[in-house]
PDB file of C-alpha atoms and ligand atoms in Angstrom:
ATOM      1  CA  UNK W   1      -1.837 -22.168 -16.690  1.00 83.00           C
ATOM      2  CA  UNK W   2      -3.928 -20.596 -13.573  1.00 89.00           C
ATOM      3  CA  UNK W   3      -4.565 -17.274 -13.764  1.00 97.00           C
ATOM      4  CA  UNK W   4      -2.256 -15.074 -11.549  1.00 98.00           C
ATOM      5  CA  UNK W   5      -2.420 -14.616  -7.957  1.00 98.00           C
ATOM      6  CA  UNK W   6      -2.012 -11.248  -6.391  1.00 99.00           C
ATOM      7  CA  UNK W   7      -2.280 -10.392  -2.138  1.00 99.00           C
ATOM      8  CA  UNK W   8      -2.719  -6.723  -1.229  1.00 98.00           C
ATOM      9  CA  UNK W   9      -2.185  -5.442   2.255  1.00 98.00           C
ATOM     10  CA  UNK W  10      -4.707  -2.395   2.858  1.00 98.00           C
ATOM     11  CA  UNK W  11      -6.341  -3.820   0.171  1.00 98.00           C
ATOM     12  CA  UNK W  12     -10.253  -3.525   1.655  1.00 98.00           C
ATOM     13  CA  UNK W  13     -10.163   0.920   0.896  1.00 98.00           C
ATOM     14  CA  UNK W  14      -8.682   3.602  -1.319  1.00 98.00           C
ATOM     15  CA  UNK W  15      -5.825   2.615  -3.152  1.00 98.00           C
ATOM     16  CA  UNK W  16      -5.636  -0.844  -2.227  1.00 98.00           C
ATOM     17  CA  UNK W  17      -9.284  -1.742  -3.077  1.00 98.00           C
ATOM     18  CA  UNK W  18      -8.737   0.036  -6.266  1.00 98.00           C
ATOM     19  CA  UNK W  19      -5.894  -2.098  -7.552  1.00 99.00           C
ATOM     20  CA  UNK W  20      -7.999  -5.216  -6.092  1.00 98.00           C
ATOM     21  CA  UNK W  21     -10.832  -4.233  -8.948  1.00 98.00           C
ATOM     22  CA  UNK W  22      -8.389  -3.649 -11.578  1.00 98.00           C
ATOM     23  CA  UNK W  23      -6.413  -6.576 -11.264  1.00 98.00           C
ATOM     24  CA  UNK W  24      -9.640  -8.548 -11.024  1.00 98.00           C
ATOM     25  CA  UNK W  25     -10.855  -7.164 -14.163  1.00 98.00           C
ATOM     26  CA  UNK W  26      -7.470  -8.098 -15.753  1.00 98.00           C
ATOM     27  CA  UNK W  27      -8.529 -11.668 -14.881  1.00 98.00           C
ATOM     28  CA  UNK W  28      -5.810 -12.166 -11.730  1.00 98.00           C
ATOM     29  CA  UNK W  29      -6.756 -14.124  -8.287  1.00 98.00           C
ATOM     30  CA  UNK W  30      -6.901 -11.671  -5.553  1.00 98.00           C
ATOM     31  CA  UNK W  31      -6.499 -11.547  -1.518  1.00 98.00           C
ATOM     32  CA  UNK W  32      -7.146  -8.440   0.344  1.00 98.00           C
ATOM     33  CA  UNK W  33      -6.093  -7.598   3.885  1.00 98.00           C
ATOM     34  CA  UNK W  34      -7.537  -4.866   6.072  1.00 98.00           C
ATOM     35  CA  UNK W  35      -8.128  -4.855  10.148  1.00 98.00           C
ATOM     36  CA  UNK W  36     -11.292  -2.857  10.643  1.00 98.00           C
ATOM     37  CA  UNK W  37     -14.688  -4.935  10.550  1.00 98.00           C
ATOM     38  CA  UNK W  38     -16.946  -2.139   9.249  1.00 97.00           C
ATOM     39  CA  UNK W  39     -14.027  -1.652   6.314  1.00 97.00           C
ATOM     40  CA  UNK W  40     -14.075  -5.639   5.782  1.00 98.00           C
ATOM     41  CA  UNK W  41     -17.756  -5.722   5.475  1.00 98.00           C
ATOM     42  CA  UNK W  42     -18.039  -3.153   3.354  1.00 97.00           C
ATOM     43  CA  UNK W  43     -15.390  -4.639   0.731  1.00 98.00           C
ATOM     44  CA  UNK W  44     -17.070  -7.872   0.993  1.00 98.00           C
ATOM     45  CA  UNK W  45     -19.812  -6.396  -0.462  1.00 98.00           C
ATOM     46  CA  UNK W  46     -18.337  -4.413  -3.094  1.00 98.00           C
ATOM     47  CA  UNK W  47     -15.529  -6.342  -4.122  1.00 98.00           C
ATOM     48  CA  UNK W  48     -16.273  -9.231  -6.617  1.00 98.00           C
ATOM     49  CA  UNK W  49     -17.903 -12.107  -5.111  1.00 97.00           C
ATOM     50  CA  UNK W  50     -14.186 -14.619  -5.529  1.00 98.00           C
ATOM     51  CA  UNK W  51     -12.235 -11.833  -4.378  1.00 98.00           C
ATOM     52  CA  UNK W  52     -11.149 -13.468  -0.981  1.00 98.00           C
ATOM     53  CA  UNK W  53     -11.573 -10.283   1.715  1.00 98.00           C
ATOM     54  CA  UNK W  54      -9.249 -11.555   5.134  1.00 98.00           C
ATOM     55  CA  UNK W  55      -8.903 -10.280   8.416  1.00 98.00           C
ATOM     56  CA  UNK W  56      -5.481  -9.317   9.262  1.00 98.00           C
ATOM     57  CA  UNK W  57      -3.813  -6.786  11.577  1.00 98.00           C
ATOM     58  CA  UNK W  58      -0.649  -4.899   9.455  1.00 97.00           C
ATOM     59  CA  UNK W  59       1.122  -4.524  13.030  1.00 96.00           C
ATOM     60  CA  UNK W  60       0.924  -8.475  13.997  1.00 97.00           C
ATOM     61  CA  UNK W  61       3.540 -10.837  13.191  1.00 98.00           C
ATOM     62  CA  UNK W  62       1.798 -13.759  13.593  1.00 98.00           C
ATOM     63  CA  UNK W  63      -1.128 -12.135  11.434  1.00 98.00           C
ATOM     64  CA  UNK W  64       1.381 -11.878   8.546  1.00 98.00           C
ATOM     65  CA  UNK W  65       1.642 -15.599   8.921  1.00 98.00           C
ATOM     66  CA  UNK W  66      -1.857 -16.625   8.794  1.00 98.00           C
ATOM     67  CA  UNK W  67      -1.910 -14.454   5.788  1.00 98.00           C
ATOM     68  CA  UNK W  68       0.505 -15.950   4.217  1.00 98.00           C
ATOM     69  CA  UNK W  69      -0.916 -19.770   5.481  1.00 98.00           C
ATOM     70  CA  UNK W  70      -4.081 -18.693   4.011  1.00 98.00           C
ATOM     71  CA  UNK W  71      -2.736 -17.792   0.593  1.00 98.00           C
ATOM     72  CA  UNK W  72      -1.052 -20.693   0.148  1.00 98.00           C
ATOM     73  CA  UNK W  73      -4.178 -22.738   0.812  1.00 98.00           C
ATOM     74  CA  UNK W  74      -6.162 -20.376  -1.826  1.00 98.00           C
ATOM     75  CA  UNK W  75      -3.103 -19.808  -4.696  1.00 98.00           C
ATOM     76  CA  UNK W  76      -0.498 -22.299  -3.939  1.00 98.00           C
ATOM     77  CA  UNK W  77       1.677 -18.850  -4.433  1.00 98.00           C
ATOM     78  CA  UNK W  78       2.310 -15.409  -5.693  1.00 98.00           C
ATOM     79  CA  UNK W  79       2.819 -13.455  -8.322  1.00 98.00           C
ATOM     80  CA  UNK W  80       2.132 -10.181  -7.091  1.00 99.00           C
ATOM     81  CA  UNK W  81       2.491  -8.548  -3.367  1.00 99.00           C
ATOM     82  CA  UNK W  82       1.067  -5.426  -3.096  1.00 99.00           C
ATOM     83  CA  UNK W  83       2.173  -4.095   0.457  1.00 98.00           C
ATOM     84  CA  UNK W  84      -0.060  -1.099   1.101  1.00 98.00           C
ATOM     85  CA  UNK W  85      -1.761  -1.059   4.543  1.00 98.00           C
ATOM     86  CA  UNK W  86      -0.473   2.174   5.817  1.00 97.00           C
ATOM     87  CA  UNK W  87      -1.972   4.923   7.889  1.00 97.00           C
ATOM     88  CA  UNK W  88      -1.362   9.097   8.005  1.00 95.00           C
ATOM     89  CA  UNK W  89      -1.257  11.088  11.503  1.00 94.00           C
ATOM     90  CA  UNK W  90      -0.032  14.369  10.402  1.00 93.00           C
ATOM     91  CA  UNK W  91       0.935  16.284  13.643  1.00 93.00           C
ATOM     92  CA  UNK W  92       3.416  18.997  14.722  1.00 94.00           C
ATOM     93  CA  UNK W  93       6.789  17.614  16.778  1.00 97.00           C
ATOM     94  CA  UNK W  94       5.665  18.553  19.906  1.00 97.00           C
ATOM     95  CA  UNK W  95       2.367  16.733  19.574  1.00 95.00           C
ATOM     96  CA  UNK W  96       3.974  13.488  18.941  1.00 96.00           C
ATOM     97  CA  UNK W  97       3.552  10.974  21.392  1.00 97.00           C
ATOM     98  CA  UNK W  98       5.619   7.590  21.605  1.00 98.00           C
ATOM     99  CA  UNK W  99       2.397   5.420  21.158  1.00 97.00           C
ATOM    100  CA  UNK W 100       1.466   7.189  17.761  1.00 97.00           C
ATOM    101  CA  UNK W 101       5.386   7.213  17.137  1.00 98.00           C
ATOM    102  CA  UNK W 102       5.020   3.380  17.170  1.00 98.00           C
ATOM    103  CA  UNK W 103       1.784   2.761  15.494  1.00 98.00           C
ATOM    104  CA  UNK W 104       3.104   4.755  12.803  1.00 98.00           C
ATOM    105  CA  UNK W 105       5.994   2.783  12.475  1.00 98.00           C
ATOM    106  CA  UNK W 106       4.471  -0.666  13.035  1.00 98.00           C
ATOM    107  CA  UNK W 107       1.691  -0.137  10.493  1.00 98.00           C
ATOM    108  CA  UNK W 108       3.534   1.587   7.747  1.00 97.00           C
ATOM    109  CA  UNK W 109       7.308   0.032   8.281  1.00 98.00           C
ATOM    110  CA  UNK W 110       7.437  -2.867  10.337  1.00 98.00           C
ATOM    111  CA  UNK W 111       3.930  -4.613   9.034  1.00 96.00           C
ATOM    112  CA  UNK W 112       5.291  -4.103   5.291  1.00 97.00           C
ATOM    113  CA  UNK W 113       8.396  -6.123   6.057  1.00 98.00           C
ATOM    114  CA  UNK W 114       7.185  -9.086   7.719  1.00 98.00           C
ATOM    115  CA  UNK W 115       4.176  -9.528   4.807  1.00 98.00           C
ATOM    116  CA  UNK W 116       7.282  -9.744   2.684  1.00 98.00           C
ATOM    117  CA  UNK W 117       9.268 -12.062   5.049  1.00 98.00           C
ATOM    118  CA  UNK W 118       6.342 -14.335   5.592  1.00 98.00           C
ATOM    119  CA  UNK W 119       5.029 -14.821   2.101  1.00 98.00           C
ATOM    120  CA  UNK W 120       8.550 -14.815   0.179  1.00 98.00           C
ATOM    121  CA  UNK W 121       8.550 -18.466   0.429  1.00 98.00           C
ATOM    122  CA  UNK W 122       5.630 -18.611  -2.155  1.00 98.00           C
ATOM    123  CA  UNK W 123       6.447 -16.118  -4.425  1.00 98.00           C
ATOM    124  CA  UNK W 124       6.485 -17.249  -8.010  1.00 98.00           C
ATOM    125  CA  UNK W 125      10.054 -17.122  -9.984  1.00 97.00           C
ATOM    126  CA  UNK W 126      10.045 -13.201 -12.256  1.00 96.00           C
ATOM    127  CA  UNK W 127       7.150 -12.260  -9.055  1.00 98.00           C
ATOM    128  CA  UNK W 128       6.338  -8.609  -8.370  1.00 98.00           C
ATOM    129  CA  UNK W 129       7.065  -6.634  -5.019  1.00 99.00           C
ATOM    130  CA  UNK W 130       5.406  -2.982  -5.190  1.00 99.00           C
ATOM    131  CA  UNK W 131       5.625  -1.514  -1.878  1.00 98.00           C
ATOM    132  CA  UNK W 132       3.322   1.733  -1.377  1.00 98.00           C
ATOM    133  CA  UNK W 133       5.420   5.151  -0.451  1.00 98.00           C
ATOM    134  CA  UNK W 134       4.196   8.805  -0.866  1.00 97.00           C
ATOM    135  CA  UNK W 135       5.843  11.500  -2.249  1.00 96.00           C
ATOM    136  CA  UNK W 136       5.654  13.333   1.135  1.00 93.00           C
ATOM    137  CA  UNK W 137       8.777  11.249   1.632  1.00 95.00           C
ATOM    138  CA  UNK W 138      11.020  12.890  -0.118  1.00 91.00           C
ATOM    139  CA  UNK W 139       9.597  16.675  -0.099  1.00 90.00           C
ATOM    140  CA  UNK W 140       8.930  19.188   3.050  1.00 88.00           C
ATOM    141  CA  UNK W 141       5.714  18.828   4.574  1.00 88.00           C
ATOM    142  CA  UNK W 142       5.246  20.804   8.425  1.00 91.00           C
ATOM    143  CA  UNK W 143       3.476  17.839  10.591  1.00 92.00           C
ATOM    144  CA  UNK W 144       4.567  15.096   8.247  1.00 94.00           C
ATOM    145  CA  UNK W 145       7.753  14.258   9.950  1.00 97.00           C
ATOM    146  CA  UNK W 146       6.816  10.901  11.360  1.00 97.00           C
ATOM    147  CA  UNK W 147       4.870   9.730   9.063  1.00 97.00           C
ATOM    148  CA  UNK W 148       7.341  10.429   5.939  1.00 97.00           C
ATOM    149  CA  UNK W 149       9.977   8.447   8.077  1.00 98.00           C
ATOM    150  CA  UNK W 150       7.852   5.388   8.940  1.00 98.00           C
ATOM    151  CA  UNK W 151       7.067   5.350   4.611  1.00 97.00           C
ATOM    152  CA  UNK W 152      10.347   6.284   4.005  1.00 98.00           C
ATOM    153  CA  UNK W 153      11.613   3.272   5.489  1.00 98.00           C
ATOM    154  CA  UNK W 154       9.995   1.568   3.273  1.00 97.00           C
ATOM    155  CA  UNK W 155      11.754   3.537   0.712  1.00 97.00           C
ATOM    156  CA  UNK W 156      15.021   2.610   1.792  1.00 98.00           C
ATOM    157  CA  UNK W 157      14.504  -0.511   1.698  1.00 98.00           C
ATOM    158  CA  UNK W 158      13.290  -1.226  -2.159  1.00 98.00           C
ATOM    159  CA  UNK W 159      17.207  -0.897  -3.595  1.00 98.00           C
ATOM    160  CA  UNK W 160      18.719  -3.584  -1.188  1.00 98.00           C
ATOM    161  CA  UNK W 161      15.344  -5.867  -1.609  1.00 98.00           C
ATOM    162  CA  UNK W 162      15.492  -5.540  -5.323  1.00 98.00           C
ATOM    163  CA  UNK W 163      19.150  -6.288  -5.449  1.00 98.00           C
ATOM    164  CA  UNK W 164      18.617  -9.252  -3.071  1.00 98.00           C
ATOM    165  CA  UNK W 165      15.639 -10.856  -4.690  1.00 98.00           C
ATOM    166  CA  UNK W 166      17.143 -10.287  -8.090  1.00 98.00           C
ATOM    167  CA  UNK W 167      18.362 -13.823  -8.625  1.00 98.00           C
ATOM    168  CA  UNK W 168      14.486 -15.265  -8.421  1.00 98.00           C
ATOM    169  CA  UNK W 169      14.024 -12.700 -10.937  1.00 98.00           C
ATOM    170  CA  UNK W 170      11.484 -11.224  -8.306  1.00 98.00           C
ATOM    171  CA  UNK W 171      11.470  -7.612  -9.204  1.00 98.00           C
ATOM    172  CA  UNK W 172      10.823  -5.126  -6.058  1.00 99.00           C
ATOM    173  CA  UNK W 173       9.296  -1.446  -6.767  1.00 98.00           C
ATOM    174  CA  UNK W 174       7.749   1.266  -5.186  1.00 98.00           C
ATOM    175  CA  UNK W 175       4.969   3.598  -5.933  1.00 98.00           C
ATOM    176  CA  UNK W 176       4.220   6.684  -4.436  1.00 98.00           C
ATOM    177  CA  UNK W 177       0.978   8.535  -4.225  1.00 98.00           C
ATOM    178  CA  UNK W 178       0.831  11.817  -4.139  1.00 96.00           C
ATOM    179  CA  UNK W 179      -2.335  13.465  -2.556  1.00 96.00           C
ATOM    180  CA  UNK W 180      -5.089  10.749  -3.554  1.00 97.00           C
ATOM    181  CA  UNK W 181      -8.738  11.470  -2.653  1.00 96.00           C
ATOM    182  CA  UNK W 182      -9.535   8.306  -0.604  1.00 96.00           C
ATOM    183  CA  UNK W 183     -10.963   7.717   3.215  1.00 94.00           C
ATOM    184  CA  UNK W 184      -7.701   7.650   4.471  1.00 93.00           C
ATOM    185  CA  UNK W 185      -7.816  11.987   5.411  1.00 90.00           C
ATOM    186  CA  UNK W 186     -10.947  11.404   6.848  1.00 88.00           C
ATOM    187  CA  UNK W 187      -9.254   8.826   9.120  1.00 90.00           C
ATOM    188  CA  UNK W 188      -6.230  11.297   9.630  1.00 86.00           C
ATOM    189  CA  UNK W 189      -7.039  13.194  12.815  1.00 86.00           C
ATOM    190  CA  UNK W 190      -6.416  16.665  11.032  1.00 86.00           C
ATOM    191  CA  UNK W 191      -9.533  18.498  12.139  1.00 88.00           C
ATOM    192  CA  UNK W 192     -11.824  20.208   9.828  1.00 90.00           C
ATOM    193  CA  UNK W 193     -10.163  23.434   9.281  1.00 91.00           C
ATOM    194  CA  UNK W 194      -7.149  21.850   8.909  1.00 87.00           C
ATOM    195  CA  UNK W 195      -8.458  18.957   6.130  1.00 89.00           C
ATOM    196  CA  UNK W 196     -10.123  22.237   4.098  1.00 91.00           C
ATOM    197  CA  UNK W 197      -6.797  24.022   4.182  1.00 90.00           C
ATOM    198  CA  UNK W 198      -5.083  20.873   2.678  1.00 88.00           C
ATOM    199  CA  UNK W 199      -7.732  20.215   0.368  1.00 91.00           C
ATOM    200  CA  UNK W 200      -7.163  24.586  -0.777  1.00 93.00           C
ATOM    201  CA  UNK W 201      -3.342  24.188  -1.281  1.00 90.00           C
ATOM    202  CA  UNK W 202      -3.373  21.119  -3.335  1.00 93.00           C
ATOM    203  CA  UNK W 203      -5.621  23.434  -5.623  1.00 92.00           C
ATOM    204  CA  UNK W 204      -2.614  25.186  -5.560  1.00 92.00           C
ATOM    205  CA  UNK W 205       0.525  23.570  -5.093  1.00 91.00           C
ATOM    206  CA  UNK W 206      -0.251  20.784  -7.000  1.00 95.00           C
ATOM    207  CA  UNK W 207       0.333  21.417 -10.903  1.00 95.00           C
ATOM    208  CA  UNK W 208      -2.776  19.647 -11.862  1.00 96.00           C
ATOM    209  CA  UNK W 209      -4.817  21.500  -9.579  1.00 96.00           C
ATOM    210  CA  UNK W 210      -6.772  18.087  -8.447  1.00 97.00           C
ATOM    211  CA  UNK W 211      -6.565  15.362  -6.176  1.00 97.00           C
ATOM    212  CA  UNK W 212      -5.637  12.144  -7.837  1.00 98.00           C
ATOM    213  CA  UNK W 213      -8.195   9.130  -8.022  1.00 98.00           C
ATOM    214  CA  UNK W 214      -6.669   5.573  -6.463  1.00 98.00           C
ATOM    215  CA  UNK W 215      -7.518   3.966  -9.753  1.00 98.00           C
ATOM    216  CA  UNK W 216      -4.719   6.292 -10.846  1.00 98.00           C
ATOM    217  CA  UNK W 217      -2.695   4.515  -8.626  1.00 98.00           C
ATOM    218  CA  UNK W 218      -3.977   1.631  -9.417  1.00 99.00           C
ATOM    219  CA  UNK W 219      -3.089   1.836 -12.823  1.00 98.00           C
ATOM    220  CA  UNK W 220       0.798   2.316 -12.367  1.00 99.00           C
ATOM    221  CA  UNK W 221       0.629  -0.846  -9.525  1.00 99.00           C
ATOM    222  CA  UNK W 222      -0.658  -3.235 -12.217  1.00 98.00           C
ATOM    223  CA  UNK W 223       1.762  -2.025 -14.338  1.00 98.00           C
ATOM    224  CA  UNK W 224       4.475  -2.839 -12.499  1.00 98.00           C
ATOM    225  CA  UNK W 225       3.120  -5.858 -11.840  1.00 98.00           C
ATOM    226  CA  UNK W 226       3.154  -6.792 -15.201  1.00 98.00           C
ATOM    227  CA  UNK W 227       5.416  -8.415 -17.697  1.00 97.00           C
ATOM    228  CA  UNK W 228       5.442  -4.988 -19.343  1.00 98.00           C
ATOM    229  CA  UNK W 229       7.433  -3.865 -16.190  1.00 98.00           C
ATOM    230  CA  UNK W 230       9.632  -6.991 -16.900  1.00 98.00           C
ATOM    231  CA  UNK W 231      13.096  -5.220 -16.597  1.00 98.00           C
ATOM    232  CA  UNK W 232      12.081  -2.134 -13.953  1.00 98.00           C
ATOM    233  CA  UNK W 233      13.245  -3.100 -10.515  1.00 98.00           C
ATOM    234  CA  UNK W 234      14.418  -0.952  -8.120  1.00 98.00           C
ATOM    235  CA  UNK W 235      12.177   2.131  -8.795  1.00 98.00           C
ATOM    236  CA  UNK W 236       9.594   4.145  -7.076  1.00 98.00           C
ATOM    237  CA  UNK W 237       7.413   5.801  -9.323  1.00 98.00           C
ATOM    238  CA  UNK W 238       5.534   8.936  -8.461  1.00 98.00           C
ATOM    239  CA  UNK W 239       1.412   9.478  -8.823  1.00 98.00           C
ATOM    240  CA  UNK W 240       1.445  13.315  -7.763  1.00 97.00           C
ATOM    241  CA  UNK W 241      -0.074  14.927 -10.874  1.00 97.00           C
ATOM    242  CA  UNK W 242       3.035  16.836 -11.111  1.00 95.00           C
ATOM    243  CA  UNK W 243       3.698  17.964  -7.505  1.00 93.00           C
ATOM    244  CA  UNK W 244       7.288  19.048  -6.365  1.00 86.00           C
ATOM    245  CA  UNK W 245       8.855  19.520 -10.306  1.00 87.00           C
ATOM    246  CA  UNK W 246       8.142  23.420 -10.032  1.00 82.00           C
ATOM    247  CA  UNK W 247      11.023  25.433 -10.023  1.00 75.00           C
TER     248      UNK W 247
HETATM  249  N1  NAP M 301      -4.248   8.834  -0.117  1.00 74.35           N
HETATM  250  C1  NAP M 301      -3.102   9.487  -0.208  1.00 74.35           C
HETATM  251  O1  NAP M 301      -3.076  10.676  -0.556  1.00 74.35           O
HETATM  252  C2  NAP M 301      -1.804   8.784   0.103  1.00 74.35           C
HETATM  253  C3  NAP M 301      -0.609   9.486  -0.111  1.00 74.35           C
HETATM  254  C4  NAP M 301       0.592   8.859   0.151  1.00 74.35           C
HETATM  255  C5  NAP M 301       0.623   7.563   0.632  1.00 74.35           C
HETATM  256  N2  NAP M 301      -0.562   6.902   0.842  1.00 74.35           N
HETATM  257  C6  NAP M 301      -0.496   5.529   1.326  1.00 74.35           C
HETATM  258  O2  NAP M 301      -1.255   4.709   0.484  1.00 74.35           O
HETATM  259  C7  NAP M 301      -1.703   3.547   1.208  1.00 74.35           C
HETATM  260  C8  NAP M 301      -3.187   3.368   0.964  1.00 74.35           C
HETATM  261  O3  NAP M 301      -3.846   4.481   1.519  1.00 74.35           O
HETATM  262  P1  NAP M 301      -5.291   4.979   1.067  1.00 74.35           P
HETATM  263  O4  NAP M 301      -5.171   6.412   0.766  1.00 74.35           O
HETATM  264  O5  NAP M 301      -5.867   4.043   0.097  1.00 74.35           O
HETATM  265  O6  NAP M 301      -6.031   4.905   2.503  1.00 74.35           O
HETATM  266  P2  NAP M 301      -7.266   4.063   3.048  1.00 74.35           P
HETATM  267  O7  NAP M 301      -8.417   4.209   2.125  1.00 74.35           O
HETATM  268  O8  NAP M 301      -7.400   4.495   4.460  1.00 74.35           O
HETATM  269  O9  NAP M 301      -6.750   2.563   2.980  1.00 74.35           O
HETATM  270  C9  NAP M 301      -5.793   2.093   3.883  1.00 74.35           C
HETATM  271  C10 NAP M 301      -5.830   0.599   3.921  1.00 74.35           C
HETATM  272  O10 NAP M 301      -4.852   0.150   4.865  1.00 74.35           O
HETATM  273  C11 NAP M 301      -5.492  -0.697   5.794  1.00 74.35           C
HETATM  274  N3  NAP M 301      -4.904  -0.654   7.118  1.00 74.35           N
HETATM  275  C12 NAP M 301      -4.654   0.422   7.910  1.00 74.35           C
HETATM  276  N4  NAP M 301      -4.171   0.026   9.093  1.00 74.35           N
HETATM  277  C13 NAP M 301      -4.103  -1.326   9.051  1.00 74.35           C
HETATM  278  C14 NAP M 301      -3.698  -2.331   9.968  1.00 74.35           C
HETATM  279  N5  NAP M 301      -3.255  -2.035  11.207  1.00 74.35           N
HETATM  280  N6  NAP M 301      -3.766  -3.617   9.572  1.00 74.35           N
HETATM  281  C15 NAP M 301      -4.234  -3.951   8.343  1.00 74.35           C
HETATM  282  N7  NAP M 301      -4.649  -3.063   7.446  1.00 74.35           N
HETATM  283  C16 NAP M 301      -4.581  -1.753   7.795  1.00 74.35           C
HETATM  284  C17 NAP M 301      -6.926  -0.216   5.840  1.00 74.35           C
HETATM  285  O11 NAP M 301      -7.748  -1.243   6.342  1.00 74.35           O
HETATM  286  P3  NAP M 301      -8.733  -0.941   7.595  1.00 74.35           P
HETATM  287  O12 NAP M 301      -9.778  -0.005   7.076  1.00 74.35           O
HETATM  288  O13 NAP M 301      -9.222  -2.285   7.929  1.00 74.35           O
HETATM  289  O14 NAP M 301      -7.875  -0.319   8.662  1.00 74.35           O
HETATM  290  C18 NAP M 301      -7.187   0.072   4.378  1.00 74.35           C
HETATM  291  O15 NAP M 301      -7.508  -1.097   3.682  1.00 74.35           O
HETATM  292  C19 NAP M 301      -1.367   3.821   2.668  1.00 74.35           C
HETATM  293  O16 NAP M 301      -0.213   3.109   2.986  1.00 74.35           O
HETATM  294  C20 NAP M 301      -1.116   5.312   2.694  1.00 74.35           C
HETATM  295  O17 NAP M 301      -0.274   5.710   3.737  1.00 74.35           O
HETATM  296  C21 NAP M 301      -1.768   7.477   0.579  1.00 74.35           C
END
């Protein structure tokens, strides 16, 4: 029997390039997606050499089908989707603008869905759907309004998928990071004062007192794309180190 196949969106940074290395090292195939050539080369590098590394924008429809033409040349199909590309742009209401209104949603939202759409044909029967979230979904964050609606999307959708896809025995999850130390802040737009602030209250507010790593992430992803998941569909499961179960 091959060895399994897994395709991560995002997959070329942070979280994404994370669960790329892990499932690697539990002997799967892997495809990673990013956009950004600098990001591309540098995963190229550091990734294992039969990791495949591919060029792909998370807002272009057509890009979601050369991803998926590509993985069917390279796997045949799929027994995990990891759909992770996603971006943060933390900003008050009034600072807002429709353009970052629709990146947002076209990275994070629309990108998601049509990776799914596209590459459903060639997922494997008992296959494993794990969208990425965030906690920040579901709790009160000033400046996160957009960006918790574009993931939380997402979130809406993982019941209805899970119930739809249930008759391949394709189970559909979420999991969602809390704050995870990865480039993605850097990439943010908060300036300076603003990054050292959110760095201070997660000393704080977050009951491990830490930033989590992304092979902490990592680690719940391949488990729920495991058999060991077998009979969790559904779910989103939270990476947060405890943050928002304080009274
Ligand atoms: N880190 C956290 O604390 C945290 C918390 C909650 C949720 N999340 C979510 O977790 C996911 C992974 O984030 P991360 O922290 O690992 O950040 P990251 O290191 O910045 O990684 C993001 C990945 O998404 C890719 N990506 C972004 N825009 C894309 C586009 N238009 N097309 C294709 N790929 C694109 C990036 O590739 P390029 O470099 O090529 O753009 C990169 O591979 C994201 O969806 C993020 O929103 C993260």
């Amino acid at each position: 029997m091959p060895a399994p196949a897994a395709l991560i969106t995002g997959g070329t940074s942070g979280i994404g390039k994370a669960t790329a290395e892990l499932l690697h090292e539990r002997g799967y195939r892997v495809m990673v997606t990013g956009q950004n050539p600098e990001t591309l080369e540098i995963a190229r590098k550091e990734l294992p050499g039969d990791v495949v590394v591919f060029q792909a924008d998370a807002r272009s429809v057509p890009d979601a089908e050369r991803v998926a033409d590509e993985v069917r040349t390279r796997f045949g199909s799929l027994d995990t989707l990891f759909l992770n590309a996603g971006i943060t742009r933390p900003a008050p209401v009034e600072a807002v603008d429709e353009a970052t209104f629709d990146e947002l949603f076209n990275i994070n939202a629309k990108g998601q869905f049509f990776t799914l759409q596209k590459t459903l044909p060639l997922l494997a029967e008992g296959a494993s759907v794990i969208f990425t979230v965030g906690i920040g979904v579901t709790r009160g964050l000033a400046g996160n309004s957009v960006t918790a609606a574009s993931r939380g999307a997402l979130l809406a959708m993982v019941p209805s998928l899970a119930v739809e896809l249930a008759p391949r025995r394709i189970r559909v999850n979420a999991v969602s990071p809390g704050a995870i130390e990865t480039p993605i802040w850097a990439k943010s737009g908060m300036p300076p004062e603003m990054l050292e602030q959110f760095a201070e209250s997660v000393a704080t507010r977050v009951p491990f007192g830490r930033f989590g790593t992304a092979r902490e992430v990592a680690e719940v992803v391949a488990f729920l794309a495991s058999d060991a998941a077998g009979y969790v569909t559904g779910q989103d499961i939270a990476v947060g180190g405890g943050s928002g179960i304080g009274a």
